[in-house]
Short mmCIF file of C-alpha atoms in Angstrom, two decimals:
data_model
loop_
_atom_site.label_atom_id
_atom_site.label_comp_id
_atom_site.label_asym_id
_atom_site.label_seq_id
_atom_site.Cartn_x
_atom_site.Cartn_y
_atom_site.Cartn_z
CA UNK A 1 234.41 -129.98 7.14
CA UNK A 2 230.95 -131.00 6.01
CA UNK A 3 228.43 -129.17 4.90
CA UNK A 4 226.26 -130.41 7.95
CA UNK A 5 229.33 -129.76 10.74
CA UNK A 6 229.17 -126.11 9.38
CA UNK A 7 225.82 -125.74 9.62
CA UNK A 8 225.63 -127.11 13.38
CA UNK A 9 228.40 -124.65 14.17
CA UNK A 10 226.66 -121.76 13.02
CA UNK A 11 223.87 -122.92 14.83
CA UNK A 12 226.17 -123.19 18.54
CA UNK A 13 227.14 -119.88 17.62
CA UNK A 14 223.97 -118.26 16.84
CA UNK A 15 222.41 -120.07 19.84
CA UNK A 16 225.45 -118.73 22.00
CA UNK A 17 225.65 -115.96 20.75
CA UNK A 18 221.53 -115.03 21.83
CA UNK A 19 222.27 -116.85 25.19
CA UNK A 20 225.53 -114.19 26.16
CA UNK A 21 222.98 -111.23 24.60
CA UNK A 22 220.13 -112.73 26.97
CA UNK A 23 222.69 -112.68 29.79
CA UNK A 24 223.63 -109.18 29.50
CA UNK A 25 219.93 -107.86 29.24
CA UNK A 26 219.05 -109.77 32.26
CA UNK A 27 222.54 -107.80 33.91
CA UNK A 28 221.47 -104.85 32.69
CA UNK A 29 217.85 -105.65 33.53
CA UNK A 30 218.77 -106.23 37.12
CA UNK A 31 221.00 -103.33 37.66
CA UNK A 32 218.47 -101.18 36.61
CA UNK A 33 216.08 -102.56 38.85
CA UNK A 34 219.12 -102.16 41.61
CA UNK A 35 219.36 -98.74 40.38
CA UNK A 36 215.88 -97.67 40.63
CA UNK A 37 215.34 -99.17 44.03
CA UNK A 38 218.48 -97.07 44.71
CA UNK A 39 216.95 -93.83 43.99
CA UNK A 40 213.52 -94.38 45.25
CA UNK A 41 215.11 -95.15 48.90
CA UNK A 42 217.08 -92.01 48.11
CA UNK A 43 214.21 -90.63 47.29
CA UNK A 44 212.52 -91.47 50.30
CA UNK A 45 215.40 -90.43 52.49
CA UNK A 46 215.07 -86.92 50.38
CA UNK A 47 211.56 -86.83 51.09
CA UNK A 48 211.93 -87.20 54.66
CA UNK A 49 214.43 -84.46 54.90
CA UNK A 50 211.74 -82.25 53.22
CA UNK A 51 209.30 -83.12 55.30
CA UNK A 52 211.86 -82.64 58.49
CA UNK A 53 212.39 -79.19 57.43
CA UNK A 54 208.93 -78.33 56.72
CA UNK A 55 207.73 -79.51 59.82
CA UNK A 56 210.58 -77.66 61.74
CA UNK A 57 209.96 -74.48 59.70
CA UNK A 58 205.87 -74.61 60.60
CA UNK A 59 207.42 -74.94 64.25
CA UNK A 60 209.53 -71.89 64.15
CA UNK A 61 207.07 -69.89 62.18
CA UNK A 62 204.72 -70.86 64.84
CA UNK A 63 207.29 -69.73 67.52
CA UNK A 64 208.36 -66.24 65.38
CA UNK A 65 204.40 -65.59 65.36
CA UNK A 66 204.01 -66.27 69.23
CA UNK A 67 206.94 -64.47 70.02
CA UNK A 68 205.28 -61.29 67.53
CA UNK A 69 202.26 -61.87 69.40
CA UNK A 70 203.48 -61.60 72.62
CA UNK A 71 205.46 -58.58 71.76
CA UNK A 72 202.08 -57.19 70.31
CA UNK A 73 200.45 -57.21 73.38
CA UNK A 74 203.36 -55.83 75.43
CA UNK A 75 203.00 -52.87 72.80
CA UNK A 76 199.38 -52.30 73.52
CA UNK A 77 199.50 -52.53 76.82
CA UNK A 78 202.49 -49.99 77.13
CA UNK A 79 200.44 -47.93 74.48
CA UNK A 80 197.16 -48.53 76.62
CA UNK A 81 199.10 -47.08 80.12
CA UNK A 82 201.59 -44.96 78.37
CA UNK A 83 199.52 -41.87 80.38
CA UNK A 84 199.12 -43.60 83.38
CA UNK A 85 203.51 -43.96 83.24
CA UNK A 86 203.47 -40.64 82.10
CA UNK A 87 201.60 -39.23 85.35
CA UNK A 88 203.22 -41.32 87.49
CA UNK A 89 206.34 -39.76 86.08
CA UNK A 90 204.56 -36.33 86.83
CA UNK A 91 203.84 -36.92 89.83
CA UNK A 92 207.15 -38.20 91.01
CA UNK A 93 208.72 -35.06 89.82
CA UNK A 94 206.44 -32.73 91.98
CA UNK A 95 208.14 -31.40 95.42
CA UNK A 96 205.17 -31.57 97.60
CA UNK A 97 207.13 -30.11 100.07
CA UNK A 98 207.60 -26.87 98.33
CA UNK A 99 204.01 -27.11 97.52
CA UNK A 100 202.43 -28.06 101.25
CA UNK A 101 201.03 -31.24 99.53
CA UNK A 102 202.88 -33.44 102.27
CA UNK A 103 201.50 -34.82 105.57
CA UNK A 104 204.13 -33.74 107.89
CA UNK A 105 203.47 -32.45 111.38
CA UNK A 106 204.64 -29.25 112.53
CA UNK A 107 207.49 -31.57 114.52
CA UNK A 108 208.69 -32.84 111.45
CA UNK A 109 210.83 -31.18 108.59
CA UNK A 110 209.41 -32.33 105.05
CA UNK A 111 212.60 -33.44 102.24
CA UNK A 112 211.42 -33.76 99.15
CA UNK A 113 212.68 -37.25 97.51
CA UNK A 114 212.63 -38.27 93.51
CA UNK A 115 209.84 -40.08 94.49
CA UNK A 116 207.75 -39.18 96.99
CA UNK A 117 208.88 -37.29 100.27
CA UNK A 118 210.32 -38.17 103.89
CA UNK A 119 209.51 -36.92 107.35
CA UNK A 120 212.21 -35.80 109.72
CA UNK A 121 211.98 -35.41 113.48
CA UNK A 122 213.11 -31.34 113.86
CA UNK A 123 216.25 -30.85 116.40
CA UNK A 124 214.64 -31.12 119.78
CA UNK A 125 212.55 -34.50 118.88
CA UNK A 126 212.57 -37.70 118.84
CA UNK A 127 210.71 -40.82 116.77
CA UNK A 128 207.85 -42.70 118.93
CA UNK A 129 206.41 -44.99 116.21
CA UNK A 130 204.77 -43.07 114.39
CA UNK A 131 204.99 -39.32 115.87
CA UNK A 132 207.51 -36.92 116.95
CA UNK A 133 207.82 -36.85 120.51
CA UNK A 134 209.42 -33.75 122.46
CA UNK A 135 212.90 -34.41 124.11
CA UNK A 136 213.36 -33.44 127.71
CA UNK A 137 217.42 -32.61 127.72
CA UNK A 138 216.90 -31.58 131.16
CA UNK A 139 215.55 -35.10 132.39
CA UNK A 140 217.97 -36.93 129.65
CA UNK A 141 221.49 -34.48 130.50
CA UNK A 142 221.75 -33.35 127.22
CA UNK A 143 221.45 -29.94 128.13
CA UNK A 144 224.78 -27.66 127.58
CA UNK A 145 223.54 -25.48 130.78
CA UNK A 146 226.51 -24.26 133.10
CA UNK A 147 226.54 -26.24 136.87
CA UNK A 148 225.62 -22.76 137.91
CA UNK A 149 222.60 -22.45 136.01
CA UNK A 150 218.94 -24.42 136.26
CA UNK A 151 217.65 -25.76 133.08
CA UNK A 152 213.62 -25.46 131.66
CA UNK A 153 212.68 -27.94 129.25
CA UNK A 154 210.10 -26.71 126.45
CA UNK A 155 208.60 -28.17 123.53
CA UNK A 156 211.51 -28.96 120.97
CA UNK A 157 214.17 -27.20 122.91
CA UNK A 158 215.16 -25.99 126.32
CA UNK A 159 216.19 -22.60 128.48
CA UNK A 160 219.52 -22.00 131.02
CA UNK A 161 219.57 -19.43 133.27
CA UNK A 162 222.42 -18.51 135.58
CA UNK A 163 221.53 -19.01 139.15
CA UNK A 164 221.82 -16.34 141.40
CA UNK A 165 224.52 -14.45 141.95
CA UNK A 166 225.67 -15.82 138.94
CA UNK A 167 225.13 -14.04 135.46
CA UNK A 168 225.26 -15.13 132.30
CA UNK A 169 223.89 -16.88 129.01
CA UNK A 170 222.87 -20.04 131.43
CA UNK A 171 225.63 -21.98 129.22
CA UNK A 172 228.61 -19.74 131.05
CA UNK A 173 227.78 -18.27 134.29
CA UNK A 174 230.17 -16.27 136.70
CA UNK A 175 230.37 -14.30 139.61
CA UNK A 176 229.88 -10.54 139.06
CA UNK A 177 232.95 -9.02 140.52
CA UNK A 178 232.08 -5.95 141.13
CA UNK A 179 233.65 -3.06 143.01
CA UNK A 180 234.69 -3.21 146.31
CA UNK A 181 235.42 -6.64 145.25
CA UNK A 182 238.37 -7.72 142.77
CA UNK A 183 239.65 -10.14 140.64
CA UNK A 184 243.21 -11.34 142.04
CA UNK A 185 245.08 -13.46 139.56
CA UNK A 186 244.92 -17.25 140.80
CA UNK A 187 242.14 -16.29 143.89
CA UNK A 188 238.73 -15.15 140.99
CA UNK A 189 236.73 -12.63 143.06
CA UNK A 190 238.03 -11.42 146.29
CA UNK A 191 235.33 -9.44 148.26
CA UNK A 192 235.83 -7.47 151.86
CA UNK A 193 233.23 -7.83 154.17
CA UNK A 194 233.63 -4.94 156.45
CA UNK A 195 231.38 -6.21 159.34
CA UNK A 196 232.47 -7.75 162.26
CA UNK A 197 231.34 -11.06 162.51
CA UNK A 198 232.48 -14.84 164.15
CA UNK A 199 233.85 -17.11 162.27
CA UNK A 200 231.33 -19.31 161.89
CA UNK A 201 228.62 -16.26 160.61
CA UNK A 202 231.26 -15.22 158.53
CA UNK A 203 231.58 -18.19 156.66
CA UNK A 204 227.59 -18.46 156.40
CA UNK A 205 227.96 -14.51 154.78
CA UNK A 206 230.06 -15.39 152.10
CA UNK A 207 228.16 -18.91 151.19
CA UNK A 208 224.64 -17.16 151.11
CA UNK A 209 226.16 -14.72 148.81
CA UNK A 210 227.74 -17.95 146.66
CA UNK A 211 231.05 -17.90 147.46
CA UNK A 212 233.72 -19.14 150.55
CA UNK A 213 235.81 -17.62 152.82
CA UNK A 214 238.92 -17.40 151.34
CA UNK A 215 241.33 -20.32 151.29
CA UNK A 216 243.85 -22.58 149.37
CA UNK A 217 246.43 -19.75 148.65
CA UNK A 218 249.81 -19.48 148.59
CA UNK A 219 252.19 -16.84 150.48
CA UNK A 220 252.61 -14.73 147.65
CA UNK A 221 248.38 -14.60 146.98
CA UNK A 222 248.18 -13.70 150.65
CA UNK A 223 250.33 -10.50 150.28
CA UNK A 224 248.43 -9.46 146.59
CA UNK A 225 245.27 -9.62 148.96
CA UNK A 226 246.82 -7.36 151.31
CA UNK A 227 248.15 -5.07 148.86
CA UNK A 228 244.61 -4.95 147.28
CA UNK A 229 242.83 -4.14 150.29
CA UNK A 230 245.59 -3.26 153.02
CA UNK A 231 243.23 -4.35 155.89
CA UNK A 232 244.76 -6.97 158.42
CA UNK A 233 242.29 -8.77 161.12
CA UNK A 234 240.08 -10.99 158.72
CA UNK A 235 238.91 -13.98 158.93
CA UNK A 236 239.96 -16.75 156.45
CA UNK A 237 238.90 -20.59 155.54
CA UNK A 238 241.24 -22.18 157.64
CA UNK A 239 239.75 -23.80 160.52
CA UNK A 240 242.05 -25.79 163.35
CA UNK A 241 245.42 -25.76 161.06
CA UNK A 242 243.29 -26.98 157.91
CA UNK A 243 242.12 -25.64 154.32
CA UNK A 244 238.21 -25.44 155.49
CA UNK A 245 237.82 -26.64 151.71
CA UNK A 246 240.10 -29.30 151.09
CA UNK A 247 241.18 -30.30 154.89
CA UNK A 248 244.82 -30.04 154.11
CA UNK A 249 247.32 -28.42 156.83
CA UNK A 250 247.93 -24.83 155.92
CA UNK A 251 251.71 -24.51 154.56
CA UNK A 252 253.86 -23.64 157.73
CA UNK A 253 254.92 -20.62 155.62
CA UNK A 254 251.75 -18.71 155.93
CA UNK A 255 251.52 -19.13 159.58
CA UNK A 256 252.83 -16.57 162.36
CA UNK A 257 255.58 -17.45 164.49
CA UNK A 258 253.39 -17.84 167.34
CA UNK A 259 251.09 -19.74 165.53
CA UNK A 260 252.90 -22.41 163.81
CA UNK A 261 252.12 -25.06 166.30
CA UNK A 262 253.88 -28.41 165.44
CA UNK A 263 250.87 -30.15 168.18
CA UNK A 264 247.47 -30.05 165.93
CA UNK A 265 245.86 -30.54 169.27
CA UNK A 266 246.90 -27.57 170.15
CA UNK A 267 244.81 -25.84 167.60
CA UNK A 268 241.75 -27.00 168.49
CA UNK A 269 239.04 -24.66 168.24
CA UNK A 270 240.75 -22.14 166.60
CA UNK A 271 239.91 -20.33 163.73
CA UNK A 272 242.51 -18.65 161.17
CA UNK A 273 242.79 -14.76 160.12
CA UNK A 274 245.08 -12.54 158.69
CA UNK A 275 246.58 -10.47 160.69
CA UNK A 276 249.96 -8.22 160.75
CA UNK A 277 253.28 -9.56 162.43
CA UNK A 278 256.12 -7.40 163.86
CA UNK A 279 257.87 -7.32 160.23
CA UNK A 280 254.88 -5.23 158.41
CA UNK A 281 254.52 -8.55 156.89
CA UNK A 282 250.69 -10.14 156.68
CA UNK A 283 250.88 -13.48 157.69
CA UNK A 284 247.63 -16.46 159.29
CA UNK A 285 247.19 -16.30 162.79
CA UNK A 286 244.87 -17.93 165.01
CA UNK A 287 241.77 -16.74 167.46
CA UNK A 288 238.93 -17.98 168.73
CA UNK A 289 236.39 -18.80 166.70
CA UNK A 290 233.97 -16.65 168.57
CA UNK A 291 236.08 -13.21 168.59
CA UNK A 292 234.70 -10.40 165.87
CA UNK A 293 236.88 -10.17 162.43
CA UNK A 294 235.78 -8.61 159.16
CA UNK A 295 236.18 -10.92 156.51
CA UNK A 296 237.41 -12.16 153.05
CA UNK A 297 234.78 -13.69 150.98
CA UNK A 298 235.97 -15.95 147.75
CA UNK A 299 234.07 -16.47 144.59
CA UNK A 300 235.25 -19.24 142.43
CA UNK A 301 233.27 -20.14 139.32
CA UNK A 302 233.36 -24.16 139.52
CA UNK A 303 234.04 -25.74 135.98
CA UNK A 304 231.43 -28.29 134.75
#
């Protein structure tokens, strides 16, 4: 190899040798330049988050102050009326009807409440609108007066008193069987009225006086009546075979032999009495209403 050929060689390779080293700068120029645009867009992106945060951090600081704010002004306004609560609180506490401060009406009965106080209509009233109104149980029926008894309505409450004969509180009321008369067991008050009278002003004697002539008995009450008073010849309530009460027949028991007619027409216009029969026995006979008997009078105290 020549001189020359050696010396163009070394030139290639020096000249290629600069052209690979200018190719790898250039690389490394350019990835640089990759790398730096790199970072500045990460950069950016960074810088955005930043500002992200900062702007959502004024926002909540701004929100945290408006919510201390707010709670602030709750503060002073509970501080500002803290003795207005505190009176109210007082005042709910007082019983103004222990201490007259209510505006009840003497028709009203006053219950004190937590807060405040309510007005009750008293026993004997009731509510119209606004006011207490009297009750008339008399009017209404809600009176507990005996049938025997009249009622008086007053203001808030009412009175019963036994009509006469009766006595009692006006809520009971009975006869007053007093002697002569007597009380037989399933007959009440039996009285003898030792005048001699019809039948008809008989029966208007013992109904002025509030009772009957005596009726709806059985055999065995008509001989305890006769062993009470051992009189014969008085007039009872029977009246042409019948119960003058209930207008059933008289039991054929009761009547005398020559009085137990089987033809009711027979016993029109008669009246019935007790009278004695051959046996000593006492058995119901019948007369003319218009002859003079004594009489049996009957007080019964109707139930209500």
């Amino acid at each position: 190899m020549t001189a020359i050929t050696i010396a163009f060689l070394a030139v290639v390779l020096t000249a290629s040798e600069f052209a690979y080293s200018q190719l790898w700068q250039d690389i490394y120029v350019t990835e640089a330049r990759i790398g730096i645009a790199d970072l500045k867009k990460k950069q950016n992106e960074i810088l955005g988050i930043l500002t992200a945060l900062r702007s959502g951090f004024e926002d909540h600081q701004q929100k945290q102050n408006d919510i201390l704010s707010e709670m602030q002004k709750k503060l002073d306004y509970i501080e500002n009326n803290l003795q207005g609560a505190v009176n109210n609180i007082q005042d709910s506490l007082q019983d103004e009807c222990s201490e007259g401060s209510h505006n009840c009406t003497d028709y009203e009965a006053c219950t004190d409440k937590f807060v405040h106080f309510t007005c009750t209509c008293l026993s004997g009233f009731a509510r119209d609108g606004s006011r207490c109104e009297d009750v008339d149980e008399c009017a209404q029926g809600k009176d507990e007066c005996s049938p025997l008894a009249t009622c008086r309505n007053s203001v808030g409450s009412y009175s019963c008193s036994c009509n006469p004969p009766f006595e009692g509180d006006g809520r009971t009321c009975e006869f007053p069987c007093r002697s002569p008369a007597k009380v037989l067991e399933g007959l009440g008050c039996v009285k003898f009225v030792q005048e001699s009278k019809t039948f008809e002003e008989m029966n208007a004697t013992c109904h002025q006086a509030g009772g009957r002539l005596l009726q709806n008995f059985s055999y065995e009450h008509l001989q305890e009546v006769v062993r009470a008073f051992g009189i014969g010849g008085i007039w009872i309530g029977v009246h042409e075979g019948k119960w003058l009460e209930s207008g059933l027949p008289l039991q054929e028991e009761l009547w005398t032999e020559g009085s137990r007619e089987s033809d009711p027409s027979r016993r029109n216009g008669l009246c019935g009495g007790i009278d004695r029969v051959p046996s000593s026995l006492y058995k119901v006979s019948q007369r003319k209403c218009s002859e003079r008997w004594w009489g049996y009078c009957q007080f019964v105290t109707p139930q209500k």
